Coordinates of C-alpha atoms in Angstrom, one line a residue:
X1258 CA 18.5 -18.4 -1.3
X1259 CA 15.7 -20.4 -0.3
X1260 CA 13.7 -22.7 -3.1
X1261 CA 10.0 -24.2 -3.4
X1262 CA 10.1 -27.2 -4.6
X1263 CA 7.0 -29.8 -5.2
X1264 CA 4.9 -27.1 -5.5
X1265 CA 1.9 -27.4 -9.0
X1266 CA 1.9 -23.5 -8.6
X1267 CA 5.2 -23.2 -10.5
X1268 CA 3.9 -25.2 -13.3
X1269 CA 2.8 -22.2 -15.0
X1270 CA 4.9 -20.8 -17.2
X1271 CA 4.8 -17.0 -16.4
X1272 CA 5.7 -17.3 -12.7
X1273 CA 8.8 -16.0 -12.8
X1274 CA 11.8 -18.1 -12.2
X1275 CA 14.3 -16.2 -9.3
X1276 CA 17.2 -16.0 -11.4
X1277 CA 15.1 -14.0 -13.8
X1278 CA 14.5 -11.5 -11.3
X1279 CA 17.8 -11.2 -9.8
X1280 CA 19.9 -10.0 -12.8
X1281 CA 17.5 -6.9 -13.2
X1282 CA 18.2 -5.9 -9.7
X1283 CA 20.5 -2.1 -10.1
X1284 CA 24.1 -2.5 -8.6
X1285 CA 22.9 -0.2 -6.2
X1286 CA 21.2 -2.4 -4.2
X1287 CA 24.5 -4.3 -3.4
X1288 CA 25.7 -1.6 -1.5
X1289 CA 24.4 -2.2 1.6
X1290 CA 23.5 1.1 2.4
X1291 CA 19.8 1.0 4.3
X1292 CA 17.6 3.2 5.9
X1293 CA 15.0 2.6 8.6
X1294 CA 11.5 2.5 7.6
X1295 CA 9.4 5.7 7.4
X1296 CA 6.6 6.8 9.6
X1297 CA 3.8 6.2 6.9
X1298 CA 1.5 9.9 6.3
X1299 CA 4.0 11.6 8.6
X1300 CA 3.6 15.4 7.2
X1301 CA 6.0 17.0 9.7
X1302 CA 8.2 13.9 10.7
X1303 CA 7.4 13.8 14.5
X1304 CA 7.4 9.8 14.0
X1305 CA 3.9 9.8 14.1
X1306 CA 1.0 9.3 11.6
X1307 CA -0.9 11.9 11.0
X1308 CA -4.6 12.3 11.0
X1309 CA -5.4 13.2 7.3
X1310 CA -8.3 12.9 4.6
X1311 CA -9.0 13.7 1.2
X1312 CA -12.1 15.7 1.0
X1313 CA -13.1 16.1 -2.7
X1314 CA -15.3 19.3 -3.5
X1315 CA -18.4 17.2 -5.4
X1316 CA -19.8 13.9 -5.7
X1317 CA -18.4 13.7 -9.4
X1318 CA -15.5 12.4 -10.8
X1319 CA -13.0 15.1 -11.8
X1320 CA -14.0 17.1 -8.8
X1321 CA -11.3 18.6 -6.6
X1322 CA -9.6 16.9 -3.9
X1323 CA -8.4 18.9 -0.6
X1324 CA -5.9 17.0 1.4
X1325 CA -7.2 18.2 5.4
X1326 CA -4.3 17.3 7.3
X1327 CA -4.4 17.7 11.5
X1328 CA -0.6 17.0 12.8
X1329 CA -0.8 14.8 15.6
X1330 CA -0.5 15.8 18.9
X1331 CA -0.5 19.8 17.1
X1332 CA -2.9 22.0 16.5
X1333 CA -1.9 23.2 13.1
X1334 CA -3.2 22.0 10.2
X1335 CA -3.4 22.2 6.7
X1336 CA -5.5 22.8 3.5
X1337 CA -4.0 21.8 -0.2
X1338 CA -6.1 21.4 -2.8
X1339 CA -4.3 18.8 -5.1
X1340 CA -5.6 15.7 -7.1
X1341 CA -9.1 14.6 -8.8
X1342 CA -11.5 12.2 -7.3
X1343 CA -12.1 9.2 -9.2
X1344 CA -9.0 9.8 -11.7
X1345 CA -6.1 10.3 -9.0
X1346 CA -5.1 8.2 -6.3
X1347 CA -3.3 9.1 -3.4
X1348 CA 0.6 8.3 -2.9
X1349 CA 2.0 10.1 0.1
X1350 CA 5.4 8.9 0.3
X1351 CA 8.9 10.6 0.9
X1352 CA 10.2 12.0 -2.3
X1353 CA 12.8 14.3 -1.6
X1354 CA 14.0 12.6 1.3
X1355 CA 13.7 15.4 4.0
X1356 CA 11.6 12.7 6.5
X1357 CA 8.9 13.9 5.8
X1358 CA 5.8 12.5 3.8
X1359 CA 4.7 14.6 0.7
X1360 CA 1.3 14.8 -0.5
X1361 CA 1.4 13.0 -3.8
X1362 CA -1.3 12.0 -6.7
X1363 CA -1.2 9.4 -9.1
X1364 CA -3.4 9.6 -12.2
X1365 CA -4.3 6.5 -13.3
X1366 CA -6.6 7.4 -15.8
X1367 CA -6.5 10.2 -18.8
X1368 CA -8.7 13.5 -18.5
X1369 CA -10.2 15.5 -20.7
X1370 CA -12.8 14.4 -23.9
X1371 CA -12.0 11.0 -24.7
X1372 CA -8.7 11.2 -22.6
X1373 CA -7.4 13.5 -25.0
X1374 CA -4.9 15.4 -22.9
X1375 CA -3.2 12.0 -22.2
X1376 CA -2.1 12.4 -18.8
X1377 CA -2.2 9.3 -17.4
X1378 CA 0.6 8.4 -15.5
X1379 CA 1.0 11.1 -14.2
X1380 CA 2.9 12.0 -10.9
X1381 CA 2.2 15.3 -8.9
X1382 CA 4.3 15.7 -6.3
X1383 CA 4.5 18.3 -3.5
X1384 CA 7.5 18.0 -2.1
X1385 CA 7.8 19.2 1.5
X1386 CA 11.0 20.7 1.4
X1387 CA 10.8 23.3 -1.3
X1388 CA 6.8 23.4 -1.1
X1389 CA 7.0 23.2 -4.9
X1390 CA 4.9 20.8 -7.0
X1391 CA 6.9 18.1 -9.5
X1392 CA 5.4 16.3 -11.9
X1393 CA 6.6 13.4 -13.3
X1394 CA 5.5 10.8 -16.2
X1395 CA 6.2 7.0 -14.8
X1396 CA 3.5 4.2 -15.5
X1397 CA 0.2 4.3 -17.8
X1398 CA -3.5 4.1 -17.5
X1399 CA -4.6 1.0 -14.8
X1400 CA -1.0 1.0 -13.2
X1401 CA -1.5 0.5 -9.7
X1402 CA 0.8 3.0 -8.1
X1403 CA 0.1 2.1 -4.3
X1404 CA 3.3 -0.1 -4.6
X1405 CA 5.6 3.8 -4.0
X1406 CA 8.0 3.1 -1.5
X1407 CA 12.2 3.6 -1.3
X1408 CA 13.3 0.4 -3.7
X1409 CA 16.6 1.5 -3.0
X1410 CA 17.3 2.4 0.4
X1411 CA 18.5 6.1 0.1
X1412 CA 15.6 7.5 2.1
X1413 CA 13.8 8.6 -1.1
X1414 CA 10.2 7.2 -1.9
X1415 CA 11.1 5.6 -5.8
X1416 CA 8.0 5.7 -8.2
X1417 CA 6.9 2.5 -8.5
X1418 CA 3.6 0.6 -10.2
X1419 CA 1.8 -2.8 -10.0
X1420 CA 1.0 -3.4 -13.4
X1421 CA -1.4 -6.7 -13.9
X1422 CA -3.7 -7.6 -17.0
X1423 CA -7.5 -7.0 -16.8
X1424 CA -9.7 -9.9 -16.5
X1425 CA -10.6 -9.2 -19.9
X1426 CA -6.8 -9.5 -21.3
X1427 CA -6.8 -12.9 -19.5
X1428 CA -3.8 -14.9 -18.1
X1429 CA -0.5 -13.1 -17.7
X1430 CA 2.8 -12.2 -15.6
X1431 CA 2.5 -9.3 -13.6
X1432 CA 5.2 -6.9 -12.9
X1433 CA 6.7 -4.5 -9.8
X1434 CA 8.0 -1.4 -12.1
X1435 CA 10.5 1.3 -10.1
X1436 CA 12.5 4.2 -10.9
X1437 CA 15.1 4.3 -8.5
X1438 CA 16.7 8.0 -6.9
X1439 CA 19.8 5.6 -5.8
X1440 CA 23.0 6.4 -8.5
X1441 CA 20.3 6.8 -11.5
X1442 CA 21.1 9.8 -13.2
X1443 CA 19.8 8.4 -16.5
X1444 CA 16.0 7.6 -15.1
X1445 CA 16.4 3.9 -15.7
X1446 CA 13.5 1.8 -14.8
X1447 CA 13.7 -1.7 -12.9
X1448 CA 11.3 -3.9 -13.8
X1449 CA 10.9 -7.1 -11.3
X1450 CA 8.5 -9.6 -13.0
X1451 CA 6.5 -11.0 -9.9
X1452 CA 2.9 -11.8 -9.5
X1453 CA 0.1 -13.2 -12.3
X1454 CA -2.5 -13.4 -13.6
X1455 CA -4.1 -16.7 -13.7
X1456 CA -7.9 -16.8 -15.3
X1457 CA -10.2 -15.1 -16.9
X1458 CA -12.4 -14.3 -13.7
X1459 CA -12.3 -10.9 -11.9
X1460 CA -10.8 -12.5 -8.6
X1461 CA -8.1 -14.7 -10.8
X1462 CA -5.2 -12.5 -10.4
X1463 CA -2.5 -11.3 -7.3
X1464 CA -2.8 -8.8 -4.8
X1465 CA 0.1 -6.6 -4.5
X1466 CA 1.2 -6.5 -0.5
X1467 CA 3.7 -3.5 0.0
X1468 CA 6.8 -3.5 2.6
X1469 CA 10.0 -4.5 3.9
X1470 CA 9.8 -7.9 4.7
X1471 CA 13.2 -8.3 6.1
X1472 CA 14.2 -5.1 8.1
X1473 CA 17.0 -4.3 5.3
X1474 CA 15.9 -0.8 4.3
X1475 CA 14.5 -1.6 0.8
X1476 CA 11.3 -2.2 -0.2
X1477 CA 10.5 -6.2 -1.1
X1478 CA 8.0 -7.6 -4.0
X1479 CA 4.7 -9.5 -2.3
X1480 CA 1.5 -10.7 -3.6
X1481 CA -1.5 -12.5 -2.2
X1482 CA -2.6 -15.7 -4.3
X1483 CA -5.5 -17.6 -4.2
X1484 CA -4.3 -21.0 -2.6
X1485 CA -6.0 -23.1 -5.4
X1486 CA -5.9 -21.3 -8.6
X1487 CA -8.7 -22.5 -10.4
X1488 CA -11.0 -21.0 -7.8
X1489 CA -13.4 -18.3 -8.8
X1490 CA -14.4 -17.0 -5.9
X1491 CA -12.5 -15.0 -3.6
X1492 CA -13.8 -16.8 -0.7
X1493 CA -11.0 -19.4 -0.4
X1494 CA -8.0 -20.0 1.3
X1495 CA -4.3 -17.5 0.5
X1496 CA -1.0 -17.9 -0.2
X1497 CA 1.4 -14.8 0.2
X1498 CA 4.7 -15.2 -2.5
X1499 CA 7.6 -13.0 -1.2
X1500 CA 10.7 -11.5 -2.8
X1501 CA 12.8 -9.7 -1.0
X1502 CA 15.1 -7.1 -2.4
X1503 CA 18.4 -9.4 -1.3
X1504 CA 16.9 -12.4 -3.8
X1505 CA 14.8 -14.6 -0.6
X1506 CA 11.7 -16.1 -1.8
X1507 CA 9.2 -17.9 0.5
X1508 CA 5.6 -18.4 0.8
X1509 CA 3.0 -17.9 3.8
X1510 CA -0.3 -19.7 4.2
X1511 CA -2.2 -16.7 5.5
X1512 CA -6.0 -16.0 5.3
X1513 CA -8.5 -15.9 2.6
X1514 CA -8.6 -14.5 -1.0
X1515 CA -11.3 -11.7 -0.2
X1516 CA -9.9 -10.6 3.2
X1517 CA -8.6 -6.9 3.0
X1518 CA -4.4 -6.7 3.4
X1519 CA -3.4 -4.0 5.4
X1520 CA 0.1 -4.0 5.5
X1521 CA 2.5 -2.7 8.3
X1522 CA 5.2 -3.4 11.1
X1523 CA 2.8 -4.1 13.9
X1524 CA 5.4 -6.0 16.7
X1525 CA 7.7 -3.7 15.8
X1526 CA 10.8 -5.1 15.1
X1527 CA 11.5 -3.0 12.0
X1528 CA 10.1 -5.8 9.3
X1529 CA 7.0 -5.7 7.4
X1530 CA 3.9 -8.2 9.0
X1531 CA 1.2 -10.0 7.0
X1532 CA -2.4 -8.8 8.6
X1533 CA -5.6 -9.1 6.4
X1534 CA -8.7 -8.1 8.0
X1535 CA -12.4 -9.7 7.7
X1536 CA -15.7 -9.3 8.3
X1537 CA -15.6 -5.4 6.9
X1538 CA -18.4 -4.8 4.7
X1539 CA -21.2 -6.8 6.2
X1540 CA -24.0 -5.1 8.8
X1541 CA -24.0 -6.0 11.6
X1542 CA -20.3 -8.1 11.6
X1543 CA -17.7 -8.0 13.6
X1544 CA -14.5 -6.9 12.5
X1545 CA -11.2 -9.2 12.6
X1546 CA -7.5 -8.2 12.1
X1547 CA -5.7 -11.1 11.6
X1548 CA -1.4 -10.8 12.2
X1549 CA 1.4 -12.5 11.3
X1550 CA 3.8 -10.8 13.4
X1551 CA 7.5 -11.6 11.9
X1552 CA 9.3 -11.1 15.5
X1553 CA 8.2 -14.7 16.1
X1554 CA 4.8 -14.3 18.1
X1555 CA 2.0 -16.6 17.9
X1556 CA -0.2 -15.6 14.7
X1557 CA -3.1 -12.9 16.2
X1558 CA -6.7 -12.6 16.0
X1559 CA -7.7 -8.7 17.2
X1560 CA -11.8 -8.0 16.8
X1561 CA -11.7 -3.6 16.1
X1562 CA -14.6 -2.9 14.9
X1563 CA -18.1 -3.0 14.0
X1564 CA -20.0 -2.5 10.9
X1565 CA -19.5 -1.4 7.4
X1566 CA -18.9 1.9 7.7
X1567 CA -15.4 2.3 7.8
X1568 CA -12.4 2.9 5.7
X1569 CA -8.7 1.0 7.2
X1570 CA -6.4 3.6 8.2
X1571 CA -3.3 1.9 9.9
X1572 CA -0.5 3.8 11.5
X1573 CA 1.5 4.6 14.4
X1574 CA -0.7 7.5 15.9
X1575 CA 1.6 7.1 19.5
X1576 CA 4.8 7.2 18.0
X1577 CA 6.2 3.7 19.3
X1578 CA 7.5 2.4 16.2
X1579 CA 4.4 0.0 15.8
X1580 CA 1.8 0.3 13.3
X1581 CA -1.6 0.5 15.5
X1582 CA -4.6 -1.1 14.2
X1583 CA -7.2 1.9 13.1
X1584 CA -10.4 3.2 11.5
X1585 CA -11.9 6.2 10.0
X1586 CA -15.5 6.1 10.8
X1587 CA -16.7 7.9 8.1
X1588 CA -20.6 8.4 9.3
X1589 CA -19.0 10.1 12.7
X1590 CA -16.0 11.7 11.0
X1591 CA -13.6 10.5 13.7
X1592 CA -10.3 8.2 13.8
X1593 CA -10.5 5.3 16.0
X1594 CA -7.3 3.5 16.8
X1595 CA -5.7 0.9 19.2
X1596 CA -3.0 2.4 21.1
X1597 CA 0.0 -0.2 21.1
X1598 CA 2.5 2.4 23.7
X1599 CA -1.0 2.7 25.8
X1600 CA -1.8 -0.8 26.6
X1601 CA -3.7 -1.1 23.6
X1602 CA -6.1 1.0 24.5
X1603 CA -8.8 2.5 21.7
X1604 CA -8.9 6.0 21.2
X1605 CA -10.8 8.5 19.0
X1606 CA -9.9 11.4 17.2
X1607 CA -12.4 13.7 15.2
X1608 CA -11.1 14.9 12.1
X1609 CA -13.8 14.6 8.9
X1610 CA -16.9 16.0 8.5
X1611 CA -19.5 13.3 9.3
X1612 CA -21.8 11.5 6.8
X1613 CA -21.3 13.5 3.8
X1614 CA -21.8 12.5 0.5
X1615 CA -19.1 12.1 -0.9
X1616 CA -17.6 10.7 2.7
X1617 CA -14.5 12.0 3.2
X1618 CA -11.7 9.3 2.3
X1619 CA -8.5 8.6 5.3
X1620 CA -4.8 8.9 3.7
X1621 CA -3.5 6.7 5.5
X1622 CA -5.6 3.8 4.0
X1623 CA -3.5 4.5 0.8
X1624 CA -1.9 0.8 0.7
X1625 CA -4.7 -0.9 1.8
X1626 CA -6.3 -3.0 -0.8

């Protein structure tokens, strides 16, 4: 197991200590059973990201949310009406293990007057072998459920929440919750105490960063730090903490505090890569994915687009096993990515209606943060 050692971070006192962590860790994951990593918004498990957006049916919260889903490189599509904008968020993920992703909400907040039907927490699940809905209770009101992925590598997507204190509850650990499908008859929840809290300030807390860091099949424990701590703003220098399922811990120097994550395997190579991407948001700016590629590369700077008018939606649209740096342009109501099996090359996809209010909202940008 690899140690930090000299570092003022660990001074404070709700960091969590790796042997901590360790002894909450399910037998299961000693088994050494993996799986490969998932096509992320695969709906019919071609290996390919699909082209998919959440269209909700006002510009109100509680309206209705259709999933639109185009198959790539198909002509079929389809139409489910499941989830409530501004309450749910989505969580495609692979829940019943057939490899292939099911639409999914998480509620995050309660519904009804007052939140009196108090269903936060919420799971609804259409699972895409049976073409039944599930619905299950795991995590409360401002659990951050974009963490879902297979904890322990039986092919199954495991419910799974980022739960971190408000800036108005101040300083505090934050925690990975999961409910493994691995040898868990009982529903027991693993809870991994990993990220903080550390000010009083909206920007003073971790970023969750989803993934496998280390190729073994199960789903690791990242966050993105401000470099100094006491900083207020989010304009300053990063720090990424990893845990990986098997007990490694290290640290990367990557980026800045405010650039967007946007997690994925983009050399390929079957491991999770830190890319962050800046200069979204600002008119007229040009857009800059910065990589990390874990195969060993030299770090990355890719300019892909323009503007402020679009929504991160990563993937592999060619099928090549690498995520491709992409774009929904919602003004246009198209897909633009960079082709990694085509020589990089940028293509566009129409799929959205253009410049409606609401704008139509890209699944695949589900992890992004």
């Amino acid at each position: 197991m690899k140690t930090i050692t000299g570092n003022y971070r660990l001074q404070i006192t709700f960091l969590l200590t790796i042997s901590f962590v360790l002894f909450s860790f399910s037998t299961a994951l000693a088994q050494g059973q993996t799986t490969p990593r998932k096509t992320v918004v695969d709906f019919n498990g071609d290996g390919k990201t699909d082209f998919a957006v959440l269209r909700p049916s006002a510009n109100a919260p509680g309206a209705q949310y259709t999933w639109w889903i185009q198959n790539n490189g198909a002509t079929d599509f389809t139409a489910a009406p499941l989830g409530l904008r501004a309450i749910d968020v989505p969580v495609p993920a692979d829940y019943d293990g057939d490899g292939r992703s099911d639409i999914a909400v998480f509620r995050f907040q309660n519904t009804g007057a007052g939140g009196s039907n108090a269903d936060a927490g919420n799971w609804y699940i259409l699972e895409s072998s049976t073409n039944q809905i599930r619905i299950e209770k795991f995590g409360q009101a401002g659990d951050n459920a974009t963490v879902v992925d297979d904890y322990d590598g039986d092919g199954k997507a495991d419910l799974a929440v980022y739960r971190i204190n408000t800036a108005a509850q101040g300083a505090g650990q934050a925690y990975f919750l999961y409910r493994g499908s691995l040898n868990n008859p009982a529903g027991n929840i693993t809870y991994v105490p990993w990220g903080m809290r550390y000010g009083s300030q909206s920007e003073q807390a971790d970023d969750h960063y989803m993934g496998d860091c280390d190729a073994e099949g199960r789903a690791d424990f990242a966050v993105q730090r401000h470099l100094d701590i006491t900083a207020t703003s989010s304009n300053t220098p990063a720090e990424f903490h990893i845990l990986t399922a098997t007990g490694n811990y290290s640290i990367q120097y990557f980026g800045w505090k405010s650039d967007r994550v946007v997690p994925g395997d983009y050399d390929g190579d079957g491991k999770t890569d830190l890319c962050v991407v800046r200069g979204f948001n600002i008119s007229p700016s040009q857009i800059t994915w910065y990589i990390r590629y874990s195969g060993g590369a030299a770090d990355d700077a890719i300019p892909f687009g323009q503007g402020s008018n679009f929504n991160f939606s990563q993937g592999d649209y060619d099928g090549d096993g690498k995520t491709d740096i992409a774009l929904f342009v919602a003004s246009r109501g198209e897909f633009w990515y960079r082709s990694s099996a085509n020589a990089n090359t940028a293509t566009a996809y129409r799929w959205g209606n253009a410049g409606t209010i609401p704008a139509d909202l890209p699944v695949a940008g589900y992890n992004n943060r």
